[in-house]
Coordinates of C-alpha atoms (C1' of nucleotides) in Angstrom, one line a residue:
Chain A
M1 CA 98.0 66.8 148.7
E2 CA 96.5 66.4 145.4
R3 CA 98.1 67.2 142.1
A4 CA 96.5 68.0 139.3
A5 CA 97.0 66.3 136.0
R6 CA 99.3 68.6 133.7
P7 CA 98.0 69.5 130.6
A8 CA 99.7 68.2 127.3
V9 CA 101.1 71.5 126.3
E10 CA 103.3 71.5 129.5
R11 CA 105.2 68.4 128.3
P12 CA 108.7 68.3 127.4
A13 CA 109.5 64.9 128.6
P14 CA 108.0 62.9 131.6
A15 CA 111.0 61.8 133.3
A16 CA 112.7 65.1 133.0
R17 CA 110.3 66.9 135.2
R18 CA 110.6 64.4 138.0
A19 CA 111.2 66.5 141.1
N20 CA 114.4 64.4 142.0
S21 CA 115.8 65.3 138.6
H22 CA 118.7 67.6 138.9
D23 CA 118.2 68.3 135.3
V24 CA 118.3 72.5 135.0
M25 CA 115.7 74.4 132.7
T26 CA 113.5 71.4 132.0
T27 CA 111.9 71.0 135.7
F28 CA 108.6 72.2 135.7
S29 CA 107.0 73.1 139.0
T30 CA 104.2 74.3 141.0
S31 CA 104.2 76.9 143.8
S32 CA 103.4 74.7 146.3
E33 CA 106.5 72.4 145.7
L34 CA 109.2 75.1 145.5
G35 CA 110.4 74.1 148.6
R36 CA 111.8 70.7 147.3
H37 CA 113.8 72.6 144.5
V38 CA 115.9 74.7 147.1
G39 CA 119.2 75.7 144.8
Q40 CA 117.8 74.0 141.4
T41 CA 116.3 75.8 138.6
V42 CA 112.6 75.4 138.0
T43 CA 110.0 76.9 135.3
L44 CA 106.5 78.1 136.7
R45 CA 103.6 78.6 134.4
G46 CA 100.5 80.7 135.8
W47 CA 99.6 84.5 135.8
L48 CA 100.7 87.6 137.3
Y49 CA 99.0 88.1 140.5
N50 CA 100.6 91.4 141.4
S51 CA 103.7 93.0 141.2
R52 CA 105.9 95.8 142.8
S53 CA 108.8 97.6 141.6
S54 CA 111.7 99.2 143.4
G55 CA 113.9 100.2 140.7
K56 CA 116.3 97.8 139.7
L57 CA 114.5 94.8 141.0
H58 CA 110.7 93.8 140.4
F59 CA 108.7 91.5 142.5
L60 CA 106.1 89.4 140.7
E61 CA 103.7 87.2 142.4
V62 CA 103.2 84.7 140.2
R63 CA 99.7 82.5 141.0
D64 CA 99.8 79.1 139.2
G65 CA 96.6 77.3 140.7
H66 CA 98.2 75.9 143.5
G67 CA 99.4 78.8 145.6
I68 CA 101.5 82.1 144.8
A69 CA 105.3 82.2 144.4
P70 CA 107.3 85.4 144.6
C71 CA 109.5 86.0 141.9
V72 CA 112.4 88.6 141.9
V73 CA 113.8 89.8 138.4
S74 CA 117.0 91.6 138.6
L75 CA 118.0 94.1 136.6
R76 CA 121.6 92.7 136.7
D77 CA 120.5 88.9 135.9
V78 CA 118.0 89.3 133.2
G79 CA 119.4 92.6 131.4
E80 CA 117.8 96.0 130.3
E81 CA 115.2 94.7 127.7
A82 CA 114.0 91.7 129.5
F83 CA 113.8 93.9 132.8
R84 CA 111.8 96.6 131.3
A85 CA 109.2 93.9 129.7
A86 CA 108.9 92.4 133.4
G87 CA 108.1 95.8 134.8
G88 CA 105.3 96.5 132.6
L89 CA 103.4 93.5 132.9
A90 CA 99.8 94.0 133.5
Q91 CA 97.8 91.8 136.2
E92 CA 96.8 88.2 135.2
T93 CA 99.3 88.5 132.2
S94 CA 99.8 84.5 131.8
L95 CA 103.7 83.6 131.8
A96 CA 106.6 81.1 132.5
V97 CA 109.3 82.4 134.6
T98 CA 112.8 80.0 135.0
G99 CA 114.5 80.8 137.8
A100 CA 116.8 79.3 140.7
V101 CA 114.8 78.7 143.7
S102 CA 115.9 80.1 147.4
A103 CA 114.2 80.5 150.7
H104 CA 112.5 83.9 151.1
P105 CA 115.2 86.3 152.9
K106 CA 112.0 87.4 155.6
R107 CA 109.4 85.2 155.3
P108 CA 110.3 81.6 156.9
G109 CA 109.1 78.6 155.1
V110 CA 108.4 80.9 151.9
F111 CA 110.4 80.1 148.5
E112 CA 110.7 82.5 145.8
L113 CA 112.2 82.4 142.5
Q114 CA 115.4 84.2 141.2
V115 CA 114.1 85.0 137.7
K116 CA 116.8 84.2 134.9
E117 CA 114.0 84.2 132.1
L118 CA 110.5 85.3 131.6
A119 CA 108.2 84.3 128.6
V120 CA 104.7 86.0 128.4
I121 CA 102.4 83.2 127.2
G122 CA 99.1 85.6 127.1
A123 CA 98.9 89.5 127.6
P124 CA 95.6 90.8 128.7
R125 CA 93.7 92.7 126.2
A126 CA 92.1 94.9 128.6
P127 CA 92.9 96.1 132.3
Y128 CA 91.9 93.1 134.5
P129 CA 88.6 94.4 136.3
I130 CA 89.6 92.8 140.0
S131 CA 92.1 95.3 140.9
P132 CA 94.2 94.5 144.2
K133 CA 91.6 97.0 146.3
D134 CA 88.2 96.6 147.6
H135 CA 85.0 96.0 145.4
G136 CA 81.5 95.4 146.0
V137 CA 79.3 92.2 146.3
E138 CA 77.3 92.9 143.1
F139 CA 80.7 93.7 141.0
L140 CA 82.5 90.4 142.5
M141 CA 79.7 88.1 141.9
D142 CA 79.2 89.7 138.0
H143 CA 83.1 88.7 137.8
R144 CA 82.6 85.4 139.9
H145 CA 84.6 83.5 136.8
L146 CA 87.5 86.0 137.6
W147 CA 86.9 86.4 141.3
L148 CA 87.6 82.7 141.8
R149 CA 91.3 83.5 140.8
S150 CA 91.7 85.2 144.0
R151 CA 93.5 84.2 147.1
R152 CA 90.5 84.1 149.1
Q153 CA 88.2 82.4 147.0
H154 CA 90.8 79.7 146.0
A155 CA 91.3 79.2 149.8
I156 CA 87.5 78.5 150.4
T157 CA 87.1 76.6 147.2
R158 CA 90.2 74.1 148.7
V159 CA 88.4 73.7 151.7
R160 CA 85.0 73.0 149.8
H161 CA 86.8 70.2 148.1
T162 CA 88.3 68.9 150.9
I163 CA 84.7 68.6 152.7
V164 CA 83.4 66.9 149.8
K165 CA 86.2 64.3 149.8
A166 CA 85.7 63.8 153.8
I167 CA 82.2 63.3 152.7
R168 CA 82.5 60.4 150.6
D169 CA 85.3 59.0 152.8
F170 CA 83.3 58.8 155.8
F171 CA 80.2 57.2 154.3
D172 CA 82.6 55.0 151.9
G173 CA 84.5 53.9 155.2
R174 CA 81.6 53.1 157.0
D175 CA 80.0 50.5 154.3
F176 CA 77.5 52.8 153.0
T177 CA 76.6 52.5 149.5
L178 CA 76.2 55.6 147.2
V179 CA 72.7 55.6 145.5
D180 CA 71.8 58.6 143.8
A181 CA 68.6 60.3 143.3
P182 CA 66.8 61.6 140.4
I183 CA 66.9 65.2 140.3
F184 CA 63.3 65.4 138.1
T185 CA 60.6 64.5 140.4
P186 CA 56.6 63.9 139.9
N187 CA 55.9 65.8 142.8
A188 CA 56.9 67.5 146.0
C189 CA 58.7 65.1 148.3
E190 CA 57.8 66.8 151.4
G191 CA 54.4 68.8 149.9
T192 CA 55.4 71.8 151.5
S193 CA 58.7 73.9 149.7
T194 CA 58.2 75.8 146.5
L195 CA 59.7 74.0 143.8
F196 CA 60.9 74.6 140.1
E197 CA 58.9 73.4 137.3
T198 CA 59.7 72.1 134.5
D199 CA 58.3 70.6 131.4
Y200 CA 59.2 67.0 131.3
H201 CA 57.7 66.1 127.7
G202 CA 54.7 67.7 128.3
Q203 CA 53.9 66.8 132.0
P204 CA 54.9 69.1 134.6
A205 CA 58.2 67.8 136.5
Y206 CA 60.1 69.4 139.6
L207 CA 63.7 69.8 140.5
T208 CA 64.2 67.9 143.6
Q209 CA 64.5 69.5 146.9
S210 CA 65.6 66.4 148.6
G211 CA 66.7 62.9 148.2
Q212 CA 65.3 61.2 151.2
L213 CA 62.5 59.3 150.1
Y214 CA 64.6 57.3 147.5
M215 CA 67.3 57.2 150.1
E216 CA 64.5 55.2 152.2
A217 CA 63.8 52.7 149.6
A218 CA 67.7 52.7 149.1
A219 CA 68.4 51.9 152.7
A220 CA 65.5 49.1 152.3
A221 CA 68.1 47.6 149.7
F222 CA 71.7 48.2 150.9
G223 CA 71.1 48.9 154.7
K224 CA 73.0 51.9 154.7
A225 CA 73.0 54.5 151.6
Y226 CA 73.5 57.8 151.0
C227 CA 73.1 60.3 147.9
F228 CA 74.9 63.5 147.1
G229 CA 74.2 66.1 144.8
P230 CA 72.4 69.3 143.9
T231 CA 69.2 70.3 145.4
F232 CA 67.0 72.7 144.2
R233 CA 64.4 75.3 146.1
A234 CA 62.4 78.0 144.2
E235 CA 61.7 79.8 147.6
K236 CA 62.4 83.8 147.2
S237 CA 64.6 83.9 150.1
K238 CA 67.1 86.7 149.9
T239 CA 69.5 85.9 153.3
R240 CA 73.1 84.7 153.6
R241 CA 72.1 81.2 154.2
H242 CA 69.9 80.6 151.1
L243 CA 70.6 79.4 147.5
S244 CA 68.2 78.4 144.9
E245 CA 70.7 75.5 144.3
F246 CA 72.7 73.4 146.6
W247 CA 74.5 70.5 147.4
M248 CA 73.4 68.1 150.1
V249 CA 74.4 65.0 151.1
E250 CA 71.5 62.4 152.5
P251 CA 72.6 59.3 154.6
E252 CA 69.7 57.0 155.3
V253 CA 70.4 53.7 157.6
A254 CA 68.3 50.6 158.5
F255 CA 67.5 49.5 161.9
T256 CA 68.6 52.3 163.7
D257 CA 66.5 55.0 165.5
L258 CA 66.8 58.7 166.6
E259 CA 69.5 58.3 169.1
G260 CA 71.4 56.5 166.4
V261 CA 71.0 59.3 163.6
M262 CA 72.4 61.6 166.2
A263 CA 75.3 59.5 166.9
L264 CA 75.9 59.3 163.4
A265 CA 75.8 63.0 162.7
E266 CA 78.0 63.6 165.8
D267 CA 80.6 61.5 164.2
F268 CA 80.0 62.7 160.8
L269 CA 80.6 66.3 161.5
C270 CA 83.6 65.7 163.8
F271 CA 85.2 63.6 160.9
I272 CA 84.8 66.5 158.6
V273 CA 86.4 69.4 160.7
E274 CA 89.3 67.1 161.7
R275 CA 89.8 66.4 158.0
V276 CA 89.9 70.0 157.2
L277 CA 92.1 70.7 160.2
E278 CA 94.4 68.2 159.0
T279 CA 95.0 69.2 155.2
R280 CA 93.9 72.7 154.9
R281 CA 95.8 74.8 157.6
P282 CA 97.2 77.2 155.1
E283 CA 94.0 77.7 153.4
L284 CA 92.3 78.5 156.7
A285 CA 94.9 80.7 157.7
V286 CA 94.0 82.7 154.5
L287 CA 90.6 83.1 155.6
E288 CA 92.1 84.3 158.9
R289 CA 90.0 81.4 160.7
D290 CA 90.3 80.9 164.1
V291 CA 91.2 77.1 164.2
A292 CA 90.9 77.0 168.1
K293 CA 86.8 77.3 167.5
L294 CA 87.3 74.2 165.2
E295 CA 89.6 72.0 167.4
A296 CA 86.6 72.6 170.1
V297 CA 84.4 70.5 167.6
K298 CA 84.5 67.4 169.7
K299 CA 82.3 64.3 170.8
P300 CA 79.8 64.9 173.0
F301 CA 77.8 67.6 171.2
T302 CA 75.1 69.3 173.5
R303 CA 71.9 67.6 173.0
M304 CA 68.8 69.5 174.0
S305 CA 65.4 68.7 173.4
Y306 CA 63.2 71.1 171.6
T307 CA 60.8 71.7 175.2
D308 CA 64.3 72.5 176.9
A309 CA 65.4 74.8 173.9
V310 CA 62.5 76.9 174.0
A311 CA 62.8 77.7 177.7
E312 CA 67.1 78.1 177.0
V313 CA 65.9 80.4 174.2
A314 CA 63.5 82.4 176.4
R315 CA 66.3 82.6 178.9
L316 CA 68.7 83.9 176.2
R317 CA 66.5 86.5 174.8
A318 CA 65.7 87.8 178.5
E319 CA 69.6 87.7 179.1
R320 CA 70.3 89.8 175.8
T321 CA 67.3 92.5 176.5
A322 CA 69.0 92.9 179.9
A323 CA 72.3 93.3 178.3
G324 CA 71.4 95.9 176.2
G325 CA 69.0 94.6 173.6
A326 CA 71.1 94.1 170.7
A327 CA 70.5 91.5 168.4
P328 CA 72.8 88.5 168.3
A329 CA 76.0 89.3 166.3
A330 CA 76.1 87.8 163.1
P331 CA 78.8 85.5 161.6
T332 CA 81.2 88.0 160.2
A333 CA 84.8 87.3 158.3
P334 CA 87.5 89.4 158.6
A335 CA 87.6 92.5 155.8
T336 CA 90.6 91.9 153.3
G337 CA 92.3 92.7 150.3
E338 CA 89.6 90.8 148.3
G339 CA 86.9 92.9 149.6
A340 CA 85.2 90.4 151.9
P341 CA 81.8 91.7 152.3
E342 CA 81.0 92.7 155.8
A343 CA 77.6 91.5 157.1
A344 CA 75.4 94.2 157.5
D345 CA 74.2 95.4 160.9
E346 CA 71.4 93.1 162.0
A347 CA 67.9 94.8 162.0
P348 CA 66.1 94.1 165.2
A349 CA 63.5 91.6 164.3
V350 CA 59.9 92.0 165.4
E351 CA 60.2 90.2 168.6
R352 CA 57.0 88.2 169.3
E353 CA 57.2 85.9 172.4
L354 CA 58.3 82.2 171.4
V355 CA 55.9 79.9 172.5
W356 CA 55.6 75.7 172.6
G357 CA 54.8 74.8 169.3
D358 CA 56.4 77.2 167.2
D359 CA 59.2 76.6 165.1
F360 CA 62.6 78.9 165.8
G361 CA 63.4 81.6 164.0
A362 CA 66.5 82.3 162.5
E363 CA 67.6 84.5 165.1
D364 CA 66.8 81.9 167.8
E365 CA 68.8 79.5 166.0
T366 CA 72.1 82.2 166.1
L367 CA 71.4 82.9 169.6
L368 CA 71.5 79.1 170.5
S369 CA 74.3 77.9 168.6
Q370 CA 76.3 81.0 169.9
R371 CA 76.0 79.6 173.6
Y372 CA 78.1 76.5 172.8
D373 CA 81.7 75.4 171.8
T374 CA 80.2 72.4 169.9
P375 CA 77.4 72.0 167.6
V376 CA 73.8 71.8 169.3
M377 CA 71.7 68.7 168.5
V378 CA 67.9 69.9 169.4
H379 CA 65.7 67.0 169.1
R380 CA 61.8 65.9 169.9
Y381 CA 60.2 68.8 167.9
P382 CA 56.4 69.5 167.9
A383 CA 55.3 67.1 165.1
A384 CA 52.6 69.9 164.1
V385 CA 55.9 71.8 162.4
K386 CA 57.8 68.7 161.1
A387 CA 57.1 66.7 157.8
F388 CA 54.7 64.1 157.4
Y389 CA 57.1 61.6 157.4
M390 CA 58.7 62.0 160.7
K391 CA 57.8 59.4 163.4
K392 CA 56.1 60.5 166.8
D393 CA 57.6 59.9 170.1
A394 CA 56.0 56.9 171.5
T395 CA 56.1 58.8 174.9
D396 CA 54.5 61.9 173.9
P397 CA 52.6 61.9 170.3
R398 CA 52.7 65.5 170.2
L399 CA 56.7 65.0 169.5
A400 CA 58.3 64.1 166.1
L401 CA 61.6 62.3 166.4
G402 CA 63.3 64.7 164.4
V403 CA 66.9 66.4 165.2
D404 CA 68.3 69.7 163.8
V405 CA 72.2 70.3 164.2
L406 CA 73.0 73.7 164.7
A407 CA 76.8 74.8 164.0
P408 CA 78.4 76.9 166.7
E409 CA 79.2 80.6 166.3
G410 CA 75.7 81.6 165.4
Y411 CA 75.8 79.4 162.0
G412 CA 72.6 77.5 162.5
E413 CA 71.1 74.7 161.3
V414 CA 73.6 72.5 159.2
I415 CA 71.8 69.4 159.3
G416 CA 68.1 68.3 159.4
G417 CA 67.0 64.4 160.2
G418 CA 65.7 62.1 162.2
Q419 CA 63.7 58.7 162.8
R420 CA 61.2 58.1 159.9
E421 CA 57.6 56.6 160.5
D422 CA 57.6 52.9 159.8
D423 CA 54.1 52.0 160.4
L424 CA 51.9 51.9 157.4
D425 CA 48.8 53.0 158.9
V426 CA 50.3 56.0 160.8
L427 CA 51.9 57.1 157.7
E428 CA 48.8 56.9 155.4
A429 CA 46.8 58.7 158.1
A430 CA 50.0 61.3 158.1
I431 CA 49.6 61.7 154.5
A432 CA 46.0 62.3 154.5
A433 CA 46.4 64.7 157.1
H434 CA 48.6 66.8 155.3
A435 CA 46.3 66.7 152.3
L436 CA 48.9 65.0 150.0
P437 CA 47.9 63.0 147.2
P438 CA 48.1 59.0 148.4
E439 CA 48.6 57.8 144.8
A440 CA 52.0 59.8 144.5
F441 CA 53.2 58.0 147.7
R442 CA 52.2 54.7 147.0
W443 CA 55.6 53.5 146.4
Y444 CA 56.6 55.2 149.5
C445 CA 54.2 53.5 151.4
D446 CA 55.6 50.0 150.0
L447 CA 58.7 50.5 152.2
R448 CA 56.4 49.6 154.9
R449 CA 54.4 47.4 153.0
Y450 CA 57.0 44.9 152.5
G451 CA 59.1 44.0 155.5
S452 CA 58.9 47.7 157.5
F453 CA 61.7 48.3 159.6
P454 CA 62.6 51.3 162.0
H455 CA 65.3 53.5 160.1
G456 CA 66.4 57.1 159.8
G457 CA 68.9 59.8 158.6
F458 CA 69.4 63.1 157.9
G459 CA 70.6 65.6 155.4
L460 CA 73.8 68.0 155.7
G461 CA 74.0 71.2 153.5
V462 CA 77.5 71.7 152.3
E463 CA 77.3 75.4 151.7
R464 CA 76.3 75.9 155.1
T465 CA 78.9 73.6 156.4
V466 CA 81.7 75.4 154.5
A467 CA 80.8 78.7 155.4
W468 CA 80.6 77.8 159.1
I469 CA 84.1 76.1 158.8
C470 CA 85.5 78.9 156.7
K471 CA 83.7 81.4 158.9
L472 CA 82.1 83.4 156.1
P473 CA 79.3 85.7 156.2
H474 CA 77.4 84.3 153.1
V475 CA 76.8 81.2 151.7
R476 CA 77.4 82.8 148.0
E477 CA 81.4 82.5 148.3
T478 CA 81.1 78.7 149.1
I479 CA 79.9 77.5 145.9
P480 CA 81.9 78.4 142.5
F481 CA 78.9 79.8 140.9
A482 CA 76.0 80.4 143.1
R483 CA 72.6 80.6 142.0
M484 CA 70.3 82.8 144.1
L485 CA 67.1 84.9 143.6
H486 CA 68.6 87.3 141.7
R487 CA 71.7 85.4 140.5
L488 CA 72.0 83.3 137.4
S489 CA 75.1 84.1 135.9
P490 CA 78.1 83.8 135.2
Chain B
rU1 C1' 55.3 88.6 149.4
rC2 C1' 56.5 92.5 153.6
rC3 C1' 60.2 95.7 155.9
rA4 C1' 65.3 98.7 155.9
rG5 C1' 69.3 100.4 153.2
rC6 C1' 72.1 102.0 149.2
rU7 C1' 72.9 103.6 143.7
rU8 C1' 78.6 110.0 142.2
rA9 C1' 85.0 108.2 137.4
rG10 C1' 86.4 101.3 135.1
rC11 C1' 86.4 99.5 140.8
rU12 C1' 85.8 101.5 146.3
rC13 C1' 84.0 105.6 148.3
rA14 C1' 84.0 111.3 149.9
rG15 C1' 80.6 115.2 148.7
rU16 C1' 79.5 120.6 154.4
rC17 C1' 74.0 125.0 154.5
rG18 C1' 71.3 123.8 147.7
rG19 C1' 75.9 127.5 144.5
rU20 C1' 77.9 123.9 139.2
rA21 C1' 82.6 117.1 140.5
rG22 C1' 86.9 115.2 144.4
rA23 C1' 90.4 111.0 146.5
rG24 C1' 92.3 106.0 146.6
rC25 C1' 93.1 102.0 143.2
rA26 C1' 93.0 100.6 138.1
rG27 C1' 95.3 102.5 132.9
rG28 C1' 99.6 105.8 130.9
rC29 C1' 104.5 108.5 131.7
rG30 C1' 108.7 108.8 135.0
rG31 C1' 111.7 107.8 139.8
rC32 C1' 113.2 104.1 143.3
rU33 C1' 118.2 97.2 144.5
rG34 C1' 114.3 93.4 149.2
rU35 C1' 108.8 95.0 147.9
rU36 C1' 104.3 92.8 151.1
rA37 C1' 97.1 95.7 149.0
rA38 C1' 104.9 98.8 148.2
rC39 C1' 105.8 103.9 148.0
rC40 C1' 106.8 109.1 145.4
rG41 C1' 105.7 112.9 141.3
rC42 C1' 102.7 113.8 136.6
rC43 C1' 98.3 112.7 133.0
rG44 C1' 93.7 111.1 131.1
rG45 C1' 89.1 109.5 133.0
rG46 C1' 81.9 111.6 134.9
rU47 C1' 74.4 111.5 131.4
rC48 C1' 76.0 111.9 139.9
rG49 C1' 70.4 105.0 138.4
rC50 C1' 66.0 106.7 135.5
rA51 C1' 61.7 109.8 135.0
rG52 C1' 59.3 114.2 136.9
rG53 C1' 58.4 117.8 140.6
rU54 C1' 60.4 122.2 144.2
rU55 C1' 63.8 126.4 142.8
rC56 C1' 67.4 131.9 139.9
rG57 C1' 70.1 127.5 140.7
rA58 C1' 69.6 120.2 142.5
rG59 C1' 74.6 115.0 143.3
rU60 C1' 72.1 117.2 147.7
rC61 C1' 65.3 118.6 148.7
rC62 C1' 60.2 116.1 147.2
rU63 C1' 57.2 112.0 144.5
rG64 C1' 57.1 107.8 141.4
rC65 C1' 60.0 103.6 139.2
rA66 C1' 64.3 100.4 138.4
rG67 C1' 68.3 97.7 140.2
rC68 C1' 71.0 95.6 144.2
rU69 C1' 72.2 94.6 149.1
rG70 C1' 70.6 92.7 154.1
rG71 C1' 66.5 90.9 157.0
rA72 C1' 61.5 88.6 158.0
rG73 C1' 58.8 84.3 156.3
rC74 C1' 60.3 79.0 154.4
rC75 C1' 64.3 75.9 155.2
rA76 C1' 69.7 72.8 154.5

RNA sequence: UCCAGCUUAGCUCAGUCGGUAGAGCAGGCGGCUGUUAACCGCCGGGUCGCAGGUUCGAGUCCUGCAGCUGGAGCCA
């Protein structure tokens, strides 16, 4: 689909590089376009991903950023000197190979190059650290700058790209205006989470944990608005679902209610999944993702009140105990050549009874979300466990009009949101009840002071969404350079 | 912060009852005309995380520390 701009060094003359040119030797191509050049001679530039040899034949897998093309070097075609050189190339040598394109004799739909010329652009100065066998998580994360080259990481990153594009297309297509929220904030948006503190010209400032409050201001200005950017949490979380720096998209809509927010979240997730299925089948195949599970993500999603969910969790826990007491299976990815880390066995959690008023634990979310093929929308939580800005349910003031969307297959919360408190007096009382500094929220209260309006929105965590759609065991593989409790480099 | 597990070659791991270090990959050399993490033969490669203890003797047992991994809490 997208085609990268070609750097200047690749340029002979633009006209000579057109795919329809039958001009041999000057047609540059990419591995993903080889099928359009059968019978022609093209040049590929890339890196040696792996090679095998069979006496008078070398098989080079050339990785060019788009895909990996099999290239066959025959002693008969290139002569003894070039043949020997081709056999001695180290992994990740950058090179240019020129040859005729043909269909792969054994793999339908795969095209290979019968090499006539091979030029080394840059030979590695040391053996490439990531060999084609298994590696551990720590080693791979230490070499993240190189790990990105691997087939599996390439596939994940391209799915992430498509998800990010789908997010923008969805909101842009529905007349939302992009309103960027600040990264530096003077105080905790929600007053609860642990934030990263910085020195802002002599006064403390915090890295944002949410753009939501700013989006409420944007909703009053634009009707429908969203922000999309990095978000920071300083909690010392060490789990497969947490990063210190992650990306979040936060739409906010004027004149809507909880039902409207849920309908938007539902359409949004369906749009993202459909887009990935439309454009990233090859990448999902590399990841050995069961696409039937994604194809099942269709409207309507299961909607369940918190009160019903508590009963459901209690039932599921009892069922599990009866079935042998095993903890719910954690999401795992198939182990592949690049050493996909296996999820460790779940430690059985200390099981205290879940009573009405408690928030769900991670295990409860897993239990619930494994139960259904579609995401599950759990709504109307106890107000006591939710943020101060959530609007109370008029029919039961113990409840807040919030919703969490749990992704299927045990992935848990990918969206959190709801309807906001739009009554100035109630909001000011909530700020006082949470012991928050009223002056810091004066501008936020202004939104209710000058033409208040019912409104709501949600936040979607990009990395958790990528992990779910790719069925990855850990969010650290969903972002190019993860920032975690014990990971600040590369 | 708490709980559990792990730490042996560049990488992934094995190492029995406490008796003095082993495989695969990567690297080097050689072989093979359709390989798919190719395969076959040969070669080089070790401060067994660190500190202390028990013992005639510790990779192995004990104590402490460090690092990592997973989980809890918090959350997207």
